[in-house]
PDB file of C-alpha atoms (C1' of nucleotides) in Angstrom:
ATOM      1  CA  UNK A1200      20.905  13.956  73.822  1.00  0.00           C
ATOM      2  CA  UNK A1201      17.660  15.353  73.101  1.00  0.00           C
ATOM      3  CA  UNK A1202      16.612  14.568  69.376  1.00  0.00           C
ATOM      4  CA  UNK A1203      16.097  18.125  67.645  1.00  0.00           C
ATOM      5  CA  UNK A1204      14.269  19.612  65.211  1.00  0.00           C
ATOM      6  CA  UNK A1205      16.371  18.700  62.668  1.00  0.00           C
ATOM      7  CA  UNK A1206      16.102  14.951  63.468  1.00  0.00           C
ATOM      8  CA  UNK A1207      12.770  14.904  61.890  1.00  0.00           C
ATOM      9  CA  UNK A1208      13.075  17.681  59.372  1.00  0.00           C
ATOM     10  CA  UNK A1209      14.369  14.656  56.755  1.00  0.00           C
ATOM     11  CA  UNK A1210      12.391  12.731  54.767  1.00  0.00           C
ATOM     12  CA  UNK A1211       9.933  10.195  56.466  1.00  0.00           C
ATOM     13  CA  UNK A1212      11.571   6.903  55.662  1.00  0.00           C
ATOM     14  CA  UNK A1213      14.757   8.085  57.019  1.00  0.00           C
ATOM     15  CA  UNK A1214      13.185   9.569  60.827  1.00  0.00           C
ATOM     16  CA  UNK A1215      10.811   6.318  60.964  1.00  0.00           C
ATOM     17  CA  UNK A1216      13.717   3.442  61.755  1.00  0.00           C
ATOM     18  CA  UNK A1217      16.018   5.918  63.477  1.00  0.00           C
ATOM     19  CA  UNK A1218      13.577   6.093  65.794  1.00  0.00           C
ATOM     20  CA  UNK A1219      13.730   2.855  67.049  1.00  0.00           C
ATOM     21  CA  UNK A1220      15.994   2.830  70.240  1.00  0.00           C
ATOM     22  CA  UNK A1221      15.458   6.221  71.179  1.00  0.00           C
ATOM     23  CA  UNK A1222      13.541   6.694  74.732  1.00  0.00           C
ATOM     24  CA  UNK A1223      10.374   8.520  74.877  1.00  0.00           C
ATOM     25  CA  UNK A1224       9.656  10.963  77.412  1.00  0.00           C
ATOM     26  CA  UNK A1225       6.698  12.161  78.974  1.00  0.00           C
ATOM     27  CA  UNK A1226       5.665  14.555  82.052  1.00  0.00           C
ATOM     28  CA  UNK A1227       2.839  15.058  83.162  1.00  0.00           C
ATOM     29  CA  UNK A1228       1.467  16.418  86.361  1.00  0.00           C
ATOM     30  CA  UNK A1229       1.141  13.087  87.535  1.00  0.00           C
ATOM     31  CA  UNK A1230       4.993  12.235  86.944  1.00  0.00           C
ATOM     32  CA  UNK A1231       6.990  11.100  84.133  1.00  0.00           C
ATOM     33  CA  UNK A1232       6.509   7.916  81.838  1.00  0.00           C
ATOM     34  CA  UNK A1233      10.119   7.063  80.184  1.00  0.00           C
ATOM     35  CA  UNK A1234       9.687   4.295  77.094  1.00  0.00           C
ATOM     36  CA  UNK A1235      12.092   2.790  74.719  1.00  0.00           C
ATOM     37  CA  UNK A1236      10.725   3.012  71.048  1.00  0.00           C
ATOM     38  CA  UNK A1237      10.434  -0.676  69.526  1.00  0.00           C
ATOM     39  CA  UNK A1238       7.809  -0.002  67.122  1.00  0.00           C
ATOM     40  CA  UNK A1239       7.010   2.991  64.504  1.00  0.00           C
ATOM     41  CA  UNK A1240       5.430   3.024  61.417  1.00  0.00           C
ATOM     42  CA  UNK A1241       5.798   5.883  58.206  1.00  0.00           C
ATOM     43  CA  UNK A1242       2.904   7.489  56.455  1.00  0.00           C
ATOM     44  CA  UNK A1243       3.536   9.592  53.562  1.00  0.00           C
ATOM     45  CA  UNK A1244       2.031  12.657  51.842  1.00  0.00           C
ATOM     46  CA  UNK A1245      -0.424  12.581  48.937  1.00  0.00           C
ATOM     47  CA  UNK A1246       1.924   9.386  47.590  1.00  0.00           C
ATOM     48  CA  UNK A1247       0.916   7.518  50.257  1.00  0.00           C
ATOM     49  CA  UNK A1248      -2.561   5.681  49.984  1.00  0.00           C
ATOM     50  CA  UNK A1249      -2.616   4.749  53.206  1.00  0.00           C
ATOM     51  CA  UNK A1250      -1.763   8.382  55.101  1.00  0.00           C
ATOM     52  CA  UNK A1251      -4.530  10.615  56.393  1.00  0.00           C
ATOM     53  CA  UNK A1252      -2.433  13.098  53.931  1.00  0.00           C
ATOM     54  CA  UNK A1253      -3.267  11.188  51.018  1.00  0.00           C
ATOM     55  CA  UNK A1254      -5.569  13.555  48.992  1.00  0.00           C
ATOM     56  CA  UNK A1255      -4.444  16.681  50.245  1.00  0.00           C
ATOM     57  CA  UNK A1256      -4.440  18.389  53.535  1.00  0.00           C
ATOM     58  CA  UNK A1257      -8.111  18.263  55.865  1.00  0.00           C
ATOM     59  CA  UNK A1258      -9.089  19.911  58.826  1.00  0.00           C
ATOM     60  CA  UNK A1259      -7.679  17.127  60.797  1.00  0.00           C
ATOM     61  CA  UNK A1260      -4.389  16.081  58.479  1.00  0.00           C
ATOM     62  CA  UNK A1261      -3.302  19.560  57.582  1.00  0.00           C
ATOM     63  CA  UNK A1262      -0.607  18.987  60.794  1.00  0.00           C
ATOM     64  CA  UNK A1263       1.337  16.875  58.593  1.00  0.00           C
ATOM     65  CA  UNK A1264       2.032  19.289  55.937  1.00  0.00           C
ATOM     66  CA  UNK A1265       3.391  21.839  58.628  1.00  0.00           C
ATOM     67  CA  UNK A1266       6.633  22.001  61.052  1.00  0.00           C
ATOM     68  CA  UNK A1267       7.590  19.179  61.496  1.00  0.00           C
ATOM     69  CA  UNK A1268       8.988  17.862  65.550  1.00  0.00           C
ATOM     70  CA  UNK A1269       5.287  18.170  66.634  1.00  0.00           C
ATOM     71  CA  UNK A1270       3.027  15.763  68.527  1.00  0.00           C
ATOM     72  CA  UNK A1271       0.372  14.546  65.916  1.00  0.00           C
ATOM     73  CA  UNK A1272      -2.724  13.019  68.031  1.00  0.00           C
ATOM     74  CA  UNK A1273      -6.205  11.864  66.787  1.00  0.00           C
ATOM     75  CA  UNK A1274      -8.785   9.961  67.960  1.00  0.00           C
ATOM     76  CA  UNK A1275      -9.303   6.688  66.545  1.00  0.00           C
ATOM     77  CA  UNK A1276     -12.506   3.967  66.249  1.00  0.00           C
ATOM     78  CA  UNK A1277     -14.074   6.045  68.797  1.00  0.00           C
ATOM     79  CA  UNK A1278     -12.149   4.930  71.978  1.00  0.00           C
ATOM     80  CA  UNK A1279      -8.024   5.282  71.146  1.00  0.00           C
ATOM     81  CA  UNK A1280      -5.680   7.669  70.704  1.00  0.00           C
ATOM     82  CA  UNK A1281      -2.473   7.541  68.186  1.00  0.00           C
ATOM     83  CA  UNK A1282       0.521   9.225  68.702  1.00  0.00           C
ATOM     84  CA  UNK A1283       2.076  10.514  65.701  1.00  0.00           C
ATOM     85  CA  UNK A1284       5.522  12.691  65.128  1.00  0.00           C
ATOM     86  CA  UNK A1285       5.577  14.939  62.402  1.00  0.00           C
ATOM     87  CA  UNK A1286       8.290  14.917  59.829  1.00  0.00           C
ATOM     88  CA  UNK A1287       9.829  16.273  56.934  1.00  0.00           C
ATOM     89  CA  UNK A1288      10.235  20.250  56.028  1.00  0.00           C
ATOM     90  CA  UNK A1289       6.632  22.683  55.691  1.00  0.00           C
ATOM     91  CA  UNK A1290       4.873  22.011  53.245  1.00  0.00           C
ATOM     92  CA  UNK A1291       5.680  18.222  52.935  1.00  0.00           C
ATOM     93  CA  UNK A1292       3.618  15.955  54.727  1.00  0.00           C
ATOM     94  CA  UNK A1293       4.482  13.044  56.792  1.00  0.00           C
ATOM     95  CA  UNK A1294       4.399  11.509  60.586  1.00  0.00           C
ATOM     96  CA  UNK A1295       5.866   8.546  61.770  1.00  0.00           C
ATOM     97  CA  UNK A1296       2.912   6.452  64.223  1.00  0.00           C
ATOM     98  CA  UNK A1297       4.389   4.864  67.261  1.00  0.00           C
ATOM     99  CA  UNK A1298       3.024   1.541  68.025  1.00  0.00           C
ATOM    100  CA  UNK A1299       4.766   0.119  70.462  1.00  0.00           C
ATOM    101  CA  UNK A1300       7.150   1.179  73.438  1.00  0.00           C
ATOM    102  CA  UNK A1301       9.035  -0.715  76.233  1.00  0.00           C
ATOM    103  CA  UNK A1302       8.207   0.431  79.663  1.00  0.00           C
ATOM    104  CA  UNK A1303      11.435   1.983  81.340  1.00  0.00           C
ATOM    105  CA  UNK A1304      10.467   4.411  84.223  1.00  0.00           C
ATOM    106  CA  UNK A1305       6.939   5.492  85.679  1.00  0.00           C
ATOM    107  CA  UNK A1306       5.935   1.798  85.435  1.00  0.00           C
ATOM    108  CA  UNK A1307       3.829   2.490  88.733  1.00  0.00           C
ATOM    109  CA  UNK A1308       2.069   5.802  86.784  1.00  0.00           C
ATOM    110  CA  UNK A1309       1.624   3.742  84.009  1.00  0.00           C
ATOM    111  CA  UNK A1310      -0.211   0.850  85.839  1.00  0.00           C
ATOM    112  CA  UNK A1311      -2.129   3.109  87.207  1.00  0.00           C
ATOM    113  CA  UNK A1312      -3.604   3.843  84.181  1.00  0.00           C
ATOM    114  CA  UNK A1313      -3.846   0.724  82.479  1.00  0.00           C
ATOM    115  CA  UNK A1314      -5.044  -1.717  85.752  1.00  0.00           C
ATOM    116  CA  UNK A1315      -4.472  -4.931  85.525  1.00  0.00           C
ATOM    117  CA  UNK A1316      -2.181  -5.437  82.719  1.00  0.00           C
ATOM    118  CA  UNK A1317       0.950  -6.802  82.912  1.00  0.00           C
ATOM    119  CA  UNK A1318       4.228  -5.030  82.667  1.00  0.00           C
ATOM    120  CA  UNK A1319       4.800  -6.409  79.352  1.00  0.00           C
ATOM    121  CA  UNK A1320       1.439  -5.100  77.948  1.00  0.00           C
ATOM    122  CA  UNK A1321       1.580  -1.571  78.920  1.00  0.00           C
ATOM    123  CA  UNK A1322       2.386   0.071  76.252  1.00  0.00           C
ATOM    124  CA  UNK A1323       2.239  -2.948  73.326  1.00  0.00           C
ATOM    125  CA  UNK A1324       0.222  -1.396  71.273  1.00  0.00           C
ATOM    126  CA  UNK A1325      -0.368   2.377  69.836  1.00  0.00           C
ATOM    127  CA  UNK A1326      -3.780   2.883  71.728  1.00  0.00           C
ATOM    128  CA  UNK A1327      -2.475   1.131  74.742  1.00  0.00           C
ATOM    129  CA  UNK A1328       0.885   3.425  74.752  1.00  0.00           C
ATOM    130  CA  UNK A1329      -0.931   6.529  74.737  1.00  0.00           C
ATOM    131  CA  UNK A1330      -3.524   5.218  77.202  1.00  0.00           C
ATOM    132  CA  UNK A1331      -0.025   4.489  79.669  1.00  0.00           C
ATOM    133  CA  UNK A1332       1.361   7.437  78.924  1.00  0.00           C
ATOM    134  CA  UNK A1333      -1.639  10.000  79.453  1.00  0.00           C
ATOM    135  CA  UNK A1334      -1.810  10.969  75.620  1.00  0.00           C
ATOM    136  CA  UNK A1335      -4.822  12.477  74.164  1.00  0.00           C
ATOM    137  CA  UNK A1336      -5.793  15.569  71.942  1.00  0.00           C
ATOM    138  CA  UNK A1337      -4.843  17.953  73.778  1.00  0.00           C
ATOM    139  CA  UNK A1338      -1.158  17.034  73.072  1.00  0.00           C
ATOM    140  CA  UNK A1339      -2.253  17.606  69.222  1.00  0.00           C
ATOM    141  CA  UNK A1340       0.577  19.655  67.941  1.00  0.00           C
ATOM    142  CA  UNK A1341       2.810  19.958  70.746  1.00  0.00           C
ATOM    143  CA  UNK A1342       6.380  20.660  70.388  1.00  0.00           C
ATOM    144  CA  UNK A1343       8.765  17.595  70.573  1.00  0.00           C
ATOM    145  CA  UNK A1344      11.193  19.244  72.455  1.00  0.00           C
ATOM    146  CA  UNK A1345       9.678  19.386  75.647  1.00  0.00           C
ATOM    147  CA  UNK A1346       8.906  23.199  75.484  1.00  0.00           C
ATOM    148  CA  UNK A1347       5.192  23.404  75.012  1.00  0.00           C
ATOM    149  CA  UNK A1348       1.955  23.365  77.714  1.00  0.00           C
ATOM    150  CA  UNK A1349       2.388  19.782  77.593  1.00  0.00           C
ATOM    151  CA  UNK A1350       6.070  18.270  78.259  1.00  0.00           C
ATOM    152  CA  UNK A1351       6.917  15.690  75.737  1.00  0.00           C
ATOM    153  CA  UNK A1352      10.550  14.691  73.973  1.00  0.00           C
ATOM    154  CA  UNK A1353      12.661  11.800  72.469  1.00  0.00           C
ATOM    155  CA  UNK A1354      16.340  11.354  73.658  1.00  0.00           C
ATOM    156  CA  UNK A1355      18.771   9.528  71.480  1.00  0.00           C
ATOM    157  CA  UNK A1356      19.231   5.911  71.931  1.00  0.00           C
ATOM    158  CA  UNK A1357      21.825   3.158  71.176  1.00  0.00           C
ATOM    159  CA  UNK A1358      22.117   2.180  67.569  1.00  0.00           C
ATOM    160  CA  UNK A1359      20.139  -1.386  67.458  1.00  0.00           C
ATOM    161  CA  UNK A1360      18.897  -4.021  64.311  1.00  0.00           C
ATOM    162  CA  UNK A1361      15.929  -2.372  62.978  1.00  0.00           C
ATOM    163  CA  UNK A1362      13.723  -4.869  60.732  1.00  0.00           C
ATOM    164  CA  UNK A1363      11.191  -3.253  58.061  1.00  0.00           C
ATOM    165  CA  UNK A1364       8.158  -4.636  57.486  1.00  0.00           C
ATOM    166  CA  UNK A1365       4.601  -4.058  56.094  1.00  0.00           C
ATOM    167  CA  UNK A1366       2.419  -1.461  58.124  1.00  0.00           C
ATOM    168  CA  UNK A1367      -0.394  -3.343  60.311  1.00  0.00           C
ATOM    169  CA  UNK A1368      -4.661  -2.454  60.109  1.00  0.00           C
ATOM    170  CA  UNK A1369      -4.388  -0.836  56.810  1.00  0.00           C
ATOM    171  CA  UNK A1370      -6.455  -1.851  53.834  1.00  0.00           C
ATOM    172  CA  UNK A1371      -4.234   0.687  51.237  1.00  0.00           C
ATOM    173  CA  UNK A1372      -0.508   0.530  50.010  1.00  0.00           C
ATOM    174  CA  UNK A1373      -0.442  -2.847  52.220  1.00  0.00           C
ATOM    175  CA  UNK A1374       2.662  -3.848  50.212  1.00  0.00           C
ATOM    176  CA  UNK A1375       5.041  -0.989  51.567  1.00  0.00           C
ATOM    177  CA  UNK A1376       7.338  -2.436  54.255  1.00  0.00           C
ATOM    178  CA  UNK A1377       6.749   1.141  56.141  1.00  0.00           C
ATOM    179  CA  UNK A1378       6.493  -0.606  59.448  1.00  0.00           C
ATOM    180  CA  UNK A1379       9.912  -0.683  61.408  1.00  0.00           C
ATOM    181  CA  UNK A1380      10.803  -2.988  64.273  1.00  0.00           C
ATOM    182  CA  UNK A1381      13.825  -3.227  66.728  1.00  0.00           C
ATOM    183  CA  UNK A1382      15.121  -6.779  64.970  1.00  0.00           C
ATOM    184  CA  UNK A1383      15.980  -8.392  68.366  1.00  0.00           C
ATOM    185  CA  UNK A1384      12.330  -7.603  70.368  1.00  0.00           C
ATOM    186  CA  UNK A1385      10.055  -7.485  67.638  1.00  0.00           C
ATOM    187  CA  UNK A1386       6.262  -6.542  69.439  1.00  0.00           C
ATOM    188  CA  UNK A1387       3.281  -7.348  67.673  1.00  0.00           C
ATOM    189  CA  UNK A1388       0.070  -8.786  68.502  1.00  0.00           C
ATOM    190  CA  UNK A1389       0.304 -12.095  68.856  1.00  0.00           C
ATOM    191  CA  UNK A1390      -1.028 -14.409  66.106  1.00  0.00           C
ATOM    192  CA  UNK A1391      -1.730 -11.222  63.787  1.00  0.00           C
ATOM    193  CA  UNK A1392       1.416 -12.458  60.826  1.00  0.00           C
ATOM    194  CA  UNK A1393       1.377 -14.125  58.385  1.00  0.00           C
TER     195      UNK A1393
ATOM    196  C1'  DT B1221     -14.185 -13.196  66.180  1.00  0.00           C
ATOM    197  C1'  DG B1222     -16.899  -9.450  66.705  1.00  0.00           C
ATOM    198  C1'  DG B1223     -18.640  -5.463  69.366  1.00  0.00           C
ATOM    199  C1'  DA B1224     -17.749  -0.968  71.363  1.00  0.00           C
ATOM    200  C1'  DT B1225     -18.007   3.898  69.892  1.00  0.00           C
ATOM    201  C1'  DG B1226     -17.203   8.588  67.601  1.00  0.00           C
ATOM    202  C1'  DA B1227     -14.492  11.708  64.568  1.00  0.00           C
ATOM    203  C1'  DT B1228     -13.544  12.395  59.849  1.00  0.00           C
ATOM    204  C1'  DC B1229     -14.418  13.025  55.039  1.00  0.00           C
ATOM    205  C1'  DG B1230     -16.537  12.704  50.522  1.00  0.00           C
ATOM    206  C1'  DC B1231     -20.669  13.278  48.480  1.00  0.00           C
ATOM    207  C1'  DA B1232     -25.093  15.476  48.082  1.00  0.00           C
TER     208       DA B1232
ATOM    209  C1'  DG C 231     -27.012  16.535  56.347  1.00  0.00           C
ATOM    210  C1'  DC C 232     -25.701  11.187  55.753  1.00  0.00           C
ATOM    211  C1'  DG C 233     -23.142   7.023  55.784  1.00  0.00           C
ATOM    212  C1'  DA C 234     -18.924   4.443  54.967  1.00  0.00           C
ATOM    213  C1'  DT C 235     -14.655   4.165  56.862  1.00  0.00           C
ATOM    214  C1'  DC C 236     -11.083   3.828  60.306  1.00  0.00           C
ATOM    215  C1'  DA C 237      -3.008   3.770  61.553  1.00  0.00           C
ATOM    216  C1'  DT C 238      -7.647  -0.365  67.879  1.00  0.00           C
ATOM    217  C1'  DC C 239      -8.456  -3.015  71.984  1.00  0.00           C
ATOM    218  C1'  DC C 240     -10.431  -6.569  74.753  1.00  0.00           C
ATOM    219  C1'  DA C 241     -13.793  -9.981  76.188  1.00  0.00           C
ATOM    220  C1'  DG C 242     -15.611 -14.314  75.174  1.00  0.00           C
TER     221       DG C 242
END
DNA sequence: TGGATGATCGCA
DNA sequence: GCGATCATCCAG
């Protein structure tokens, strides 16, 4: 079952840990990159410190205050791309990051773009994900339900443990346990908590 | 542990 | 314009 527009037309903090479990797909011309969700994190509107909405809408943050069940992609330190979706109804902003998926189909696609990593590494980490999965700007505000120039949509998953957390890299609102991980395979970098 | 590397944004 | 900042990754 494909997750609808409605799915993320609901406050942040609600979309964010329902989206753990749910399987990620992704087509390009290349083939199609399938990846369980194990690790998403919320960002807010203006309440939110932390959010590239805090302050108001920009140039590059004015997605988040529109329709929400787009693809919300930006470039970031120079060399990686984050993959955001975009919640909550127009005119409210928020996105939910995804930071880490578990490989599922297209492994050999997805090696091919990442060489030698390991299967376990693919797609660890929100640069690395995107990097797997072919992500860059140009899927900035594509539809989530598979029916814009790029093909990109989440399908339901089983219900699973989903363990809240603070958000990782941050230096603002560090306190907020915003960060949401699938309890049983929690994926982080390595030697990063405290 | 720090270097790569560039878009963004607030301030002028 | 200019410079500080940044939701990162990987080599050493």
């Amino acid at each position: 079952m494909i997750l609808a527009r409605d799915f993320f037309a609901r406050p942040t903090l609600d979309v964010a840990p329902a989206l753990v479990g749910a399987t990620l797909h992704v087509e390009t011309a290349q083939g199609r990159c399938v990846g369980r969700i194990v690790e998403v994190e919320a960002y807010l509107g203006p309440d939110d410190p932390a959010s590239h909405a805090a302050g108001g809408p920009t140039p590059r943050s004015a997605i988040m205050f529109g329709p929400p069940a787009v693809a919300y992609v930006y470039l970031i330190y120079g060399m990686h791309h984050c993959l955001n979706f975009v919640t909550e109804q127009v005119g409210t902003a928020g996105a939910v990051l995804l930071r880490a998926v578990e490989p599922v189909a297209g492994l050999e696609l997805m090696r091919e773009r990442r060489p030698g990593v390991v299967d376990a590494r693919l797609c660890d980490g929100p640069g690395k994900l995107c990097r797997a999965l072919g992500i860059d700007r140009d899927w900035n505000g594509i539809p989530l339900d598979g029916s814009g120039r790029r093909r990109i949509w989440l399908e339901e998953g089983e219900g699973v443990g989903v363990q809240a957390t603070p958000r990782i890299g941050i230096r603002k609102a560090v306190e907020r346990p915003y960060r949401f991980c699938c309890a049983r395979k929690i994926v982080s970098r390595p030697g990063t908590e405290g």
